[in-house]
Coordinates of C-alpha atoms and ligand atoms in Angstrom, one line a residue:
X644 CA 123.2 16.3 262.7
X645 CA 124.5 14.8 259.4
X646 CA 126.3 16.2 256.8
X647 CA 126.6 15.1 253.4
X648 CA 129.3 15.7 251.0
X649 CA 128.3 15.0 247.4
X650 CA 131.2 15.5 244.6
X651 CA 130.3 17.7 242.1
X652 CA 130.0 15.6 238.4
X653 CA 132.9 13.0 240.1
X654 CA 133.8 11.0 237.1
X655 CA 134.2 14.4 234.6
X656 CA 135.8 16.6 238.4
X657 CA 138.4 13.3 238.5
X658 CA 139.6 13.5 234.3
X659 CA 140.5 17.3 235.5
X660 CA 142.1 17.0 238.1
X661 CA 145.3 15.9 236.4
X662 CA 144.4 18.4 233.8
X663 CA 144.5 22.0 234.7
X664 CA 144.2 23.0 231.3
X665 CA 140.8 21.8 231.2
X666 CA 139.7 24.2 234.2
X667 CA 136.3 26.0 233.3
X668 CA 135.9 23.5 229.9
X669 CA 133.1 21.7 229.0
X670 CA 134.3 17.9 230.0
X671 CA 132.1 14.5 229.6
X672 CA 133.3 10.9 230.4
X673 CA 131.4 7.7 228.4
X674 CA 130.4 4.3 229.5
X675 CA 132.6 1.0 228.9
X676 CA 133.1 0.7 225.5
X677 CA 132.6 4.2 224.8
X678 CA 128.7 3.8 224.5
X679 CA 127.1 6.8 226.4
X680 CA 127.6 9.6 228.0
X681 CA 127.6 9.4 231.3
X682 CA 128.8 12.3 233.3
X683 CA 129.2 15.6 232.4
X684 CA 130.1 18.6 234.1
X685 CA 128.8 22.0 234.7
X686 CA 129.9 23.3 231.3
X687 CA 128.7 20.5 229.2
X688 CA 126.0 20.7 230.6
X689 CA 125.4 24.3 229.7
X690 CA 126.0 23.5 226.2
X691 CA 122.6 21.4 226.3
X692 CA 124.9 18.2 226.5
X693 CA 122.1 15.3 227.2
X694 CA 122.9 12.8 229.5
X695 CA 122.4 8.9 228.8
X696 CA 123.0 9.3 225.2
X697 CA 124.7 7.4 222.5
X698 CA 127.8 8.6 221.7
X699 CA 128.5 8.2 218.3
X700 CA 125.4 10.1 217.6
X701 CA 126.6 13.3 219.2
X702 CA 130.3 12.6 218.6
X703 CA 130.2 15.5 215.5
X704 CA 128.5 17.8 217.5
X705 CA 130.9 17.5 220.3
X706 CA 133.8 18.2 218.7
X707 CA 132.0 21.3 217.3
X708 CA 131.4 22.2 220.2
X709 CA 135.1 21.3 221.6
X710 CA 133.8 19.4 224.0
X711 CA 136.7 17.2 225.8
X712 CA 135.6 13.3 225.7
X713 CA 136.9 10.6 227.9
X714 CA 136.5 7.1 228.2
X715 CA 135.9 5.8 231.9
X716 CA 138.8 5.3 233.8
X717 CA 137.8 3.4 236.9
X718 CA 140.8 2.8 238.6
X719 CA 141.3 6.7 238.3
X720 CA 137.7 7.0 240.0
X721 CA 138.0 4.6 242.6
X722 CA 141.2 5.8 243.8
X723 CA 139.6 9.5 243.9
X724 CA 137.2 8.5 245.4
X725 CA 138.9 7.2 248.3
X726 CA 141.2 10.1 248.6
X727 CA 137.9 12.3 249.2
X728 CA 136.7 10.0 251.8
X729 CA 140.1 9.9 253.9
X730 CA 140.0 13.8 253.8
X731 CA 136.5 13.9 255.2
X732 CA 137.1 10.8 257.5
X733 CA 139.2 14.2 259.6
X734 CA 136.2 16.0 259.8
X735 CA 134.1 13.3 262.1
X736 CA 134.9 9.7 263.7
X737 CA 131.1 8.7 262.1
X738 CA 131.0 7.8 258.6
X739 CA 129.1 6.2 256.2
X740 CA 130.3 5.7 252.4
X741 CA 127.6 5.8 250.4
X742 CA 128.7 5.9 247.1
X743 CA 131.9 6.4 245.1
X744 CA 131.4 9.8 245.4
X745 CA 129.0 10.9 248.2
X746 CA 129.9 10.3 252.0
X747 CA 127.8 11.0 255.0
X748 CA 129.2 11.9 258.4
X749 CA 127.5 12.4 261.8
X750 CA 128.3 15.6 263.4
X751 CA 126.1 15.3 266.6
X752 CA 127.5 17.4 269.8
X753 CA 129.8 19.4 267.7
X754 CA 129.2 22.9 268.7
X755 CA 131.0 25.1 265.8
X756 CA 129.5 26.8 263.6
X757 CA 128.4 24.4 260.8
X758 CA 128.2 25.9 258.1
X759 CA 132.1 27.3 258.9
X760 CA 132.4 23.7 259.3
X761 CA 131.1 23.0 255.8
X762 CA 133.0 25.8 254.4
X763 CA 136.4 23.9 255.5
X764 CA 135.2 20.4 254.6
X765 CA 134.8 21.9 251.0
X766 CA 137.9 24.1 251.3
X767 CA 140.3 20.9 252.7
X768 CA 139.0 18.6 249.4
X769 CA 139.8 21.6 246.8
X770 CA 143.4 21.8 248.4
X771 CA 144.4 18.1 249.1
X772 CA 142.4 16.8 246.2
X773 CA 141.2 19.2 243.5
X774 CA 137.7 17.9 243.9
X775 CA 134.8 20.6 244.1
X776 CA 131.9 19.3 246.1
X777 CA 128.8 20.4 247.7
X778 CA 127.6 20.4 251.4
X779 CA 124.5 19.6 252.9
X780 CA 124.1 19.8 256.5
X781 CA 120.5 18.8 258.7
X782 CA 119.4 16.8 261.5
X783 CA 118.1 13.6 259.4
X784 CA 119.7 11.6 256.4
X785 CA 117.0 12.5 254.2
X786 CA 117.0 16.8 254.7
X787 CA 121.1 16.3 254.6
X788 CA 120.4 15.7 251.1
X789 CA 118.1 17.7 250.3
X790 CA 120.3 20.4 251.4
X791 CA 122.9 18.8 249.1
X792 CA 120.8 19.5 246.5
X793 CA 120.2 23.0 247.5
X794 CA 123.9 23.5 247.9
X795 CA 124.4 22.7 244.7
X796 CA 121.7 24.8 242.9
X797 CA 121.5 27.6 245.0
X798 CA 124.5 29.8 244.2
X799 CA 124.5 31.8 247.3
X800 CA 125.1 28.9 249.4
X801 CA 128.8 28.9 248.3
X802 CA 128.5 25.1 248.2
X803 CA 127.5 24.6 251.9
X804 CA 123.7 24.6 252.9
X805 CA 123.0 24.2 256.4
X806 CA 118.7 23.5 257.3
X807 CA 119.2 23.3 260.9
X808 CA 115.4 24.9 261.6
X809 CA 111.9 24.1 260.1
X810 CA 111.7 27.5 258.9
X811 CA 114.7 26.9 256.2
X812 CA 113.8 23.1 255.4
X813 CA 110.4 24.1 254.6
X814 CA 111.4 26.9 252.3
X815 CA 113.2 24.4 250.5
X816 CA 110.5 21.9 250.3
X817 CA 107.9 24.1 248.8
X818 CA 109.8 24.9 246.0
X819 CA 111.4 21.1 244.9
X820 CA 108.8 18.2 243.4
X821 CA 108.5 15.7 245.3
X822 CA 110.5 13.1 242.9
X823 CA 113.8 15.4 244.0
X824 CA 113.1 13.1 247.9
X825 CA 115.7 10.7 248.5
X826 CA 114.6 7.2 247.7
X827 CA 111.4 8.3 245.6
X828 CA 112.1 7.4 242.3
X829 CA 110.0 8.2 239.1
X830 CA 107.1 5.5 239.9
X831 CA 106.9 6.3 243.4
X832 CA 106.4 10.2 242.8
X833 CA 103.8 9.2 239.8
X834 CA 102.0 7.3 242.5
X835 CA 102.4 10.2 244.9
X836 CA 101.3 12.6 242.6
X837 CA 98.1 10.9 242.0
X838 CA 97.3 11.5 246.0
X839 CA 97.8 14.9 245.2
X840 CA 101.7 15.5 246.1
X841 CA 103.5 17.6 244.2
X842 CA 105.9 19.5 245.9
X843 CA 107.8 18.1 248.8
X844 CA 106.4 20.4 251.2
X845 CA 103.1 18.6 250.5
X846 CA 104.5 15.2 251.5
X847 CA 106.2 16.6 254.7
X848 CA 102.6 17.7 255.4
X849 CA 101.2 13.9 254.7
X850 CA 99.5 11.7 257.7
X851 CA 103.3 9.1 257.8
X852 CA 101.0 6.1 259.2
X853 CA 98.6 6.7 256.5
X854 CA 101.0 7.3 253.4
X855 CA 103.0 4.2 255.5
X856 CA 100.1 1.8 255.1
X857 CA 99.7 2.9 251.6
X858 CA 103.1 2.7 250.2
X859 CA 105.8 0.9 252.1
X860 CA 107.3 1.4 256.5
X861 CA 110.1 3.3 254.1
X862 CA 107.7 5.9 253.2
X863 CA 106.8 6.5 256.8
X864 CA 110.6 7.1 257.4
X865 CA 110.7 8.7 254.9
X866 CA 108.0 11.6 255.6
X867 CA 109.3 11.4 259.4
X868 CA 112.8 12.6 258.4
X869 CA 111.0 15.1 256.3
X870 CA 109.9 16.7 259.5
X871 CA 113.1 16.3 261.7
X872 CA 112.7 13.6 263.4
X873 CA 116.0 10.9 262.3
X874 CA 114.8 7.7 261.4
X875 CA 117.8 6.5 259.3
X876 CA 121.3 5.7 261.4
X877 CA 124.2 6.1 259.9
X878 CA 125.2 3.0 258.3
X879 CA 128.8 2.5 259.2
X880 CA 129.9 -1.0 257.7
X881 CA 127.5 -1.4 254.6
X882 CA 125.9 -4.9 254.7
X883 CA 127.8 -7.4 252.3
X884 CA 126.7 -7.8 249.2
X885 CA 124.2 -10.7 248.6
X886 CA 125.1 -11.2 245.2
X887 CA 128.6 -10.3 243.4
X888 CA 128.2 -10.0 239.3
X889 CA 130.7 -9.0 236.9
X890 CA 129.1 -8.6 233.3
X891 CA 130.7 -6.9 230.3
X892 CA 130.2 -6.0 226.5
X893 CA 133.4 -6.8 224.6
X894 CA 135.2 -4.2 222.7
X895 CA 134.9 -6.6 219.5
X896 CA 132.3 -9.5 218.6
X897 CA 133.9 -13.0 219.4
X898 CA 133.2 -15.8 218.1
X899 CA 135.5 -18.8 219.3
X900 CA 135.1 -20.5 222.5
X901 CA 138.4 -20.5 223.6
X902 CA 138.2 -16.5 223.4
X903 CA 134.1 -16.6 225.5
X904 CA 136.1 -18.7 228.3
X905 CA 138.7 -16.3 228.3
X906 CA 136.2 -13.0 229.0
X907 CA 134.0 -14.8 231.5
X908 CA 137.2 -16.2 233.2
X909 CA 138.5 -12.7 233.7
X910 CA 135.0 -11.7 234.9
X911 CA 134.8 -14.6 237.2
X912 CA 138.3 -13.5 238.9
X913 CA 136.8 -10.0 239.1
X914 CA 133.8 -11.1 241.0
X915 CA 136.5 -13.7 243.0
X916 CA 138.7 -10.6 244.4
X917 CA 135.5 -9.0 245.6
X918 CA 134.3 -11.8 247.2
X919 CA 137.1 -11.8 249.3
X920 CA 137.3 -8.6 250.0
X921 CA 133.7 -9.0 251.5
X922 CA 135.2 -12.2 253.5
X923 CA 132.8 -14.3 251.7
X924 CA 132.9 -17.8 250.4
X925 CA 131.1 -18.7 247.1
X926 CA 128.4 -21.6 246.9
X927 CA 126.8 -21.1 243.5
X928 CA 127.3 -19.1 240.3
X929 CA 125.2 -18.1 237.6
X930 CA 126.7 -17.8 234.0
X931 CA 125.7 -16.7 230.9
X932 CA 126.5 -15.7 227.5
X933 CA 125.0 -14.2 224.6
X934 CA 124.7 -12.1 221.1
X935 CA 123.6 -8.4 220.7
X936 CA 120.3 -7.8 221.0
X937 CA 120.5 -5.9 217.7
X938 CA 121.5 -8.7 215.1
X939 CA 119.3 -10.5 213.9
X940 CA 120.6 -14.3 215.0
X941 CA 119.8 -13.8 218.3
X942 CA 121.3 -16.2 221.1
X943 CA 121.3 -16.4 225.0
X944 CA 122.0 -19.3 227.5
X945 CA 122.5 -19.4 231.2
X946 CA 123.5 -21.8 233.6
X947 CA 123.7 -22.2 237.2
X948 CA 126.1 -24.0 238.6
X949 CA 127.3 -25.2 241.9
X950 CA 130.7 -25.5 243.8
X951 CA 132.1 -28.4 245.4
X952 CA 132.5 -27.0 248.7
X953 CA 132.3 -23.0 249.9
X954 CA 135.6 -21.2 248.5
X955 CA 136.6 -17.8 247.4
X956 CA 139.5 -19.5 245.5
X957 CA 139.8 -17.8 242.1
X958 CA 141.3 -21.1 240.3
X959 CA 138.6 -23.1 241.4
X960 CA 135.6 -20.3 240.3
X961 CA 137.6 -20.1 236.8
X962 CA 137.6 -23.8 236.3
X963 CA 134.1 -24.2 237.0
X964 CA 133.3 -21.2 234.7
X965 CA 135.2 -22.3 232.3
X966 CA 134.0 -25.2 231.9
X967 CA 130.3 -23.9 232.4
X968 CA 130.7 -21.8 228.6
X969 CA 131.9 -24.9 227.1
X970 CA 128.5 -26.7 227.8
X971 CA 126.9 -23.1 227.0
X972 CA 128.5 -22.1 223.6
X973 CA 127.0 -22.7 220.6
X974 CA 129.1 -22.1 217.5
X975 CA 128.0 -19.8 214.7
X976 CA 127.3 -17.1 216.4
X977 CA 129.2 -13.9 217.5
X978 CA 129.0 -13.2 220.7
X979 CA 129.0 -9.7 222.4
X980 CA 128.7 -10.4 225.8
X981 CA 129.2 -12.7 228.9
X982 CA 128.9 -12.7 232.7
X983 CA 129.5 -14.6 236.0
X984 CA 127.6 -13.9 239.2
X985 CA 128.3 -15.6 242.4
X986 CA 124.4 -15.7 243.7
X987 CA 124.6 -17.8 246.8
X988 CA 127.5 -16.6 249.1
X989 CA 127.9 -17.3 252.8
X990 CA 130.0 -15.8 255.6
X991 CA 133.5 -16.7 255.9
X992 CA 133.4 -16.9 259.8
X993 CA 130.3 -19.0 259.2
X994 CA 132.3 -21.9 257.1
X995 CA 130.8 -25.5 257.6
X996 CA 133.1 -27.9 256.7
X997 CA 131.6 -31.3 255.4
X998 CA 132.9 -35.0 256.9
X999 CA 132.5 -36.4 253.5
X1000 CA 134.3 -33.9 251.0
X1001 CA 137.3 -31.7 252.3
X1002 CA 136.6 -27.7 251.9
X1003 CA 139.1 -25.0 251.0
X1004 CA 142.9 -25.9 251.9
X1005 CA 144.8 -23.3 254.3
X1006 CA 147.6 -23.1 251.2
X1007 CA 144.6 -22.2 248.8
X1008 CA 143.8 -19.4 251.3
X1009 CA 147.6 -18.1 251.8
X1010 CA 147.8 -18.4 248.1
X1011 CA 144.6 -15.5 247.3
X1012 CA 145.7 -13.7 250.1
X1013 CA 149.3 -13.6 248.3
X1014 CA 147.8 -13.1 244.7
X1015 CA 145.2 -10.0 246.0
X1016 CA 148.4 -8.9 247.6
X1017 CA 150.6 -8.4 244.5
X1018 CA 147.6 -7.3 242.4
X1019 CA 146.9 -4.6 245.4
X1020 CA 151.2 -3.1 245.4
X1021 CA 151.8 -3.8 242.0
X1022 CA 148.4 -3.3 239.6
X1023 CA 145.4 -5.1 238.9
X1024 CA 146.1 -8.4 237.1
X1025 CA 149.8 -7.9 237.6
X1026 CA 149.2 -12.0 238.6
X1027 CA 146.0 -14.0 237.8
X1028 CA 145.3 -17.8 236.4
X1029 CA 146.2 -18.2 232.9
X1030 CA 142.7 -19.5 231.8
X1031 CA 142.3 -15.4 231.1
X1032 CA 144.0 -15.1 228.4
X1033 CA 146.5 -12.1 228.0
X1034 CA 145.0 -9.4 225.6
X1035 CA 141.7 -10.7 224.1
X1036 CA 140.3 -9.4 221.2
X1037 CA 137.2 -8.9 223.7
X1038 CA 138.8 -6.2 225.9
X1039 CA 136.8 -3.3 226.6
X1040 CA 137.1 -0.5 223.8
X1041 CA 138.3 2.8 225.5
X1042 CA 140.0 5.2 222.8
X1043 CA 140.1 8.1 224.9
X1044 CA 141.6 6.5 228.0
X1045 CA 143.3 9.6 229.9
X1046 CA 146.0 7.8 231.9
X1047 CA 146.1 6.2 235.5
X1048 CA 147.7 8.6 237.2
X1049 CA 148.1 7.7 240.7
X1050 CA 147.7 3.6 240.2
X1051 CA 150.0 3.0 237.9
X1052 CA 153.7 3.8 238.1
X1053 CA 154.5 5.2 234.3
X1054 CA 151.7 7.0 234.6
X1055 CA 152.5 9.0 237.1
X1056 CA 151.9 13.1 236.3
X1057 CA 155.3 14.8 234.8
X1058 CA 155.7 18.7 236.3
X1059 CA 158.4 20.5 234.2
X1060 CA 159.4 23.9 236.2
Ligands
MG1135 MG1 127.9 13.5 242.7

């Protein structure tokens, strides 16, 4: 059996948290820069809110409406986030973060009643947390979240759905479209729908070795689970990632060079810190800058760039980076945008070390470990190489920033009594 917890509209659940006040108010939270809207909770979404759109065309009607807005405040996610997941880490030694917000957890051989179990799972993250979720409970990845998705619509679940026989997954299924499957995504279902499925109940029904052929061995799994049968382990230690980018849109236009290598230097040390925290070593980057899309000078260049030897040393990835925009920029324009991936990446405990040119030192490796340590206690960028800058004019735009409230020391929530 697998359960999957799913937080309720996480990014708008996590500005109220600190916010009682806003209990049972309509709450949205925008992209970087304040661009579009990009979560919204029950209550805005009552109100007919849209999601995904610009916000300075709605920003009149939103106020009307007394709508609270909020810029994103990651570090307020992330740490959340991980709050949620050491609450439900209690609940079952199996566990599989998905995503910031959704964790799944293998609950085979427990013999309690699961949907009591559910019941506390959601009860435990209201009390520690403050963080409404939903429930879905079934033998296979794929009906765990479709009963996610019925504990969330279906009222008289109470936030925990348990399909534990065919009879109650196949209710379900006949009354979602098939596009509501995990991993079928808006082509897929068109595709699907053109073999005649429409519902999920009529892909649950489909031949799996034919629709496999067809489509892709995923789409066998994917029909299997449908039915029962678990095809999908739980994926305890996600894969590392193959490729690390950091991209950004500044807050305002830039236009100098020295300010461009400042941004991508930054972005580079972002993608740096999660190299490491991967144990990975970068081998190549990929840069690039460029204008908005919008004006009508329009200018892009890339490069791709390789390392003298594999490191995860942030002064050596902002030096090359560094000097990679220099031989990208082009004056006269104003720029709104740069990036840094690291696209070729290999395994830390794989490290070859070449006769001819010597690899990374043991005091450049003491020295990140040091620097992530410091950033870790005492706030990001509390140290980081001066080739960033301190303040650009390019930092993100985020007037309605709530504050960090459990990262960051003077932010820390005041209770008068
Ligand atoms: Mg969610």
């Amino acid at each position: 059996m697998f359960a999957l917890v799913d937080c309720n509209s996480c990014y708008a659940a996590c500005e109220q948290i600190f916010r009682p006040d806003l209990r049972g108010q309509p709450v949205i939270v925008l992209s970087n820069n304040d661009g579009c809207i990009v979560a919204r909770n029950a209550e805005a979404k009552a109100l007919g809110i849209p999601d995904l759109e610009p916000y300075f065309k709605l920003k009149s009607m939103l106020k009307r409406l007394g709508v609270h807005v909020f810029s994103s405040n990651y570090p307020l996610y992330g740490d959340t986030s991980n709050r949620v997941m050491e609450t439900l880490r209690q609940y079952s030694p199996d566990v599989e973060v998905y995503s910031i917000d959704e964790m799944f957890l293998q609950l085979d051989g427990f013999t309690m009643d699961l949907n009591d179990y559910g019941q506390q799972m959601k009860q435990s993250l209201w009390q520690d947390v403050r963080m409404p979720v939903g429930v879905g409970i079934a033998p296979t990845k794929t009906l765990a979240k479709l009963a996610n998705h019925g504990a969330k619509k279906i009222p008289q679940t109470n936030g925990v759905c348990v399909l534990d026989t065919p009879k109650k997954w196949q209710w379900m299924q006949k009354r979602m479209p098939v596009n509501k499957v995990w991993g079928i995504g808006t082509r897929l279902s068109k595709r699907l729908v053109e073999q005649g499925i429409i519902t999920i109940a009529d892909l649950a029904a489909a031949d799996p070795k034919q629709l496999g052929n067809l489509f892709s061995v995923n789409m066998e799994r994917t029909i299997r689970e449908l039915n029962g049968e678990s095809c999908m382990p739980l994926e305890e230690a996600p894969p590392p990632k193959k490729q690390i980018y950091c991209t950004r849109s500044f807050g305002q236009k830039v236009n100098t060079l020295e300010e461009l290598q400042q941004a991508a230097c930054l972005y580079a040390g972002r993608a740096a810190e999660k190299l490491r925290a991967q144990e990975s070593l970068a081998l190549t980057l990929h840069v690039f800058i460029t204008t908005s899309r919008h004006t009508e000078s329009n200018f892009y260049n890339s490069k791709t760039v390789k390392l003298l030897h594999p490191t995860n040393d942030t002064r050596m990835i902002e030096a090359l980076v560094k000097k990679t925009v220099g031989s990208l920029y082009q004056p006269g324009y104003s720029y709104a945008k740069a990036g840094v991936g690291i696209v070729e990446l290999q395994d830390r405990s794989h490290k070859q070390n070449d006769f001819f040119t010597p690899g990374q030192s043991m005091k450049s490796e003491a020295l990140m470990v040091c620097m992530d340590g410091i950033n870790a206690k005492f706030g990001r960028n509390s140290t980081h190489v001066a080739a960033q800058g301190v303040g650009g004019r390019w930092a993100m735009s985020q007037n309605m920033l709530s504050p960090a409230y459990t990262t960051r020391w003077k932010d820390i929530p005041e209770v008068i009594c």
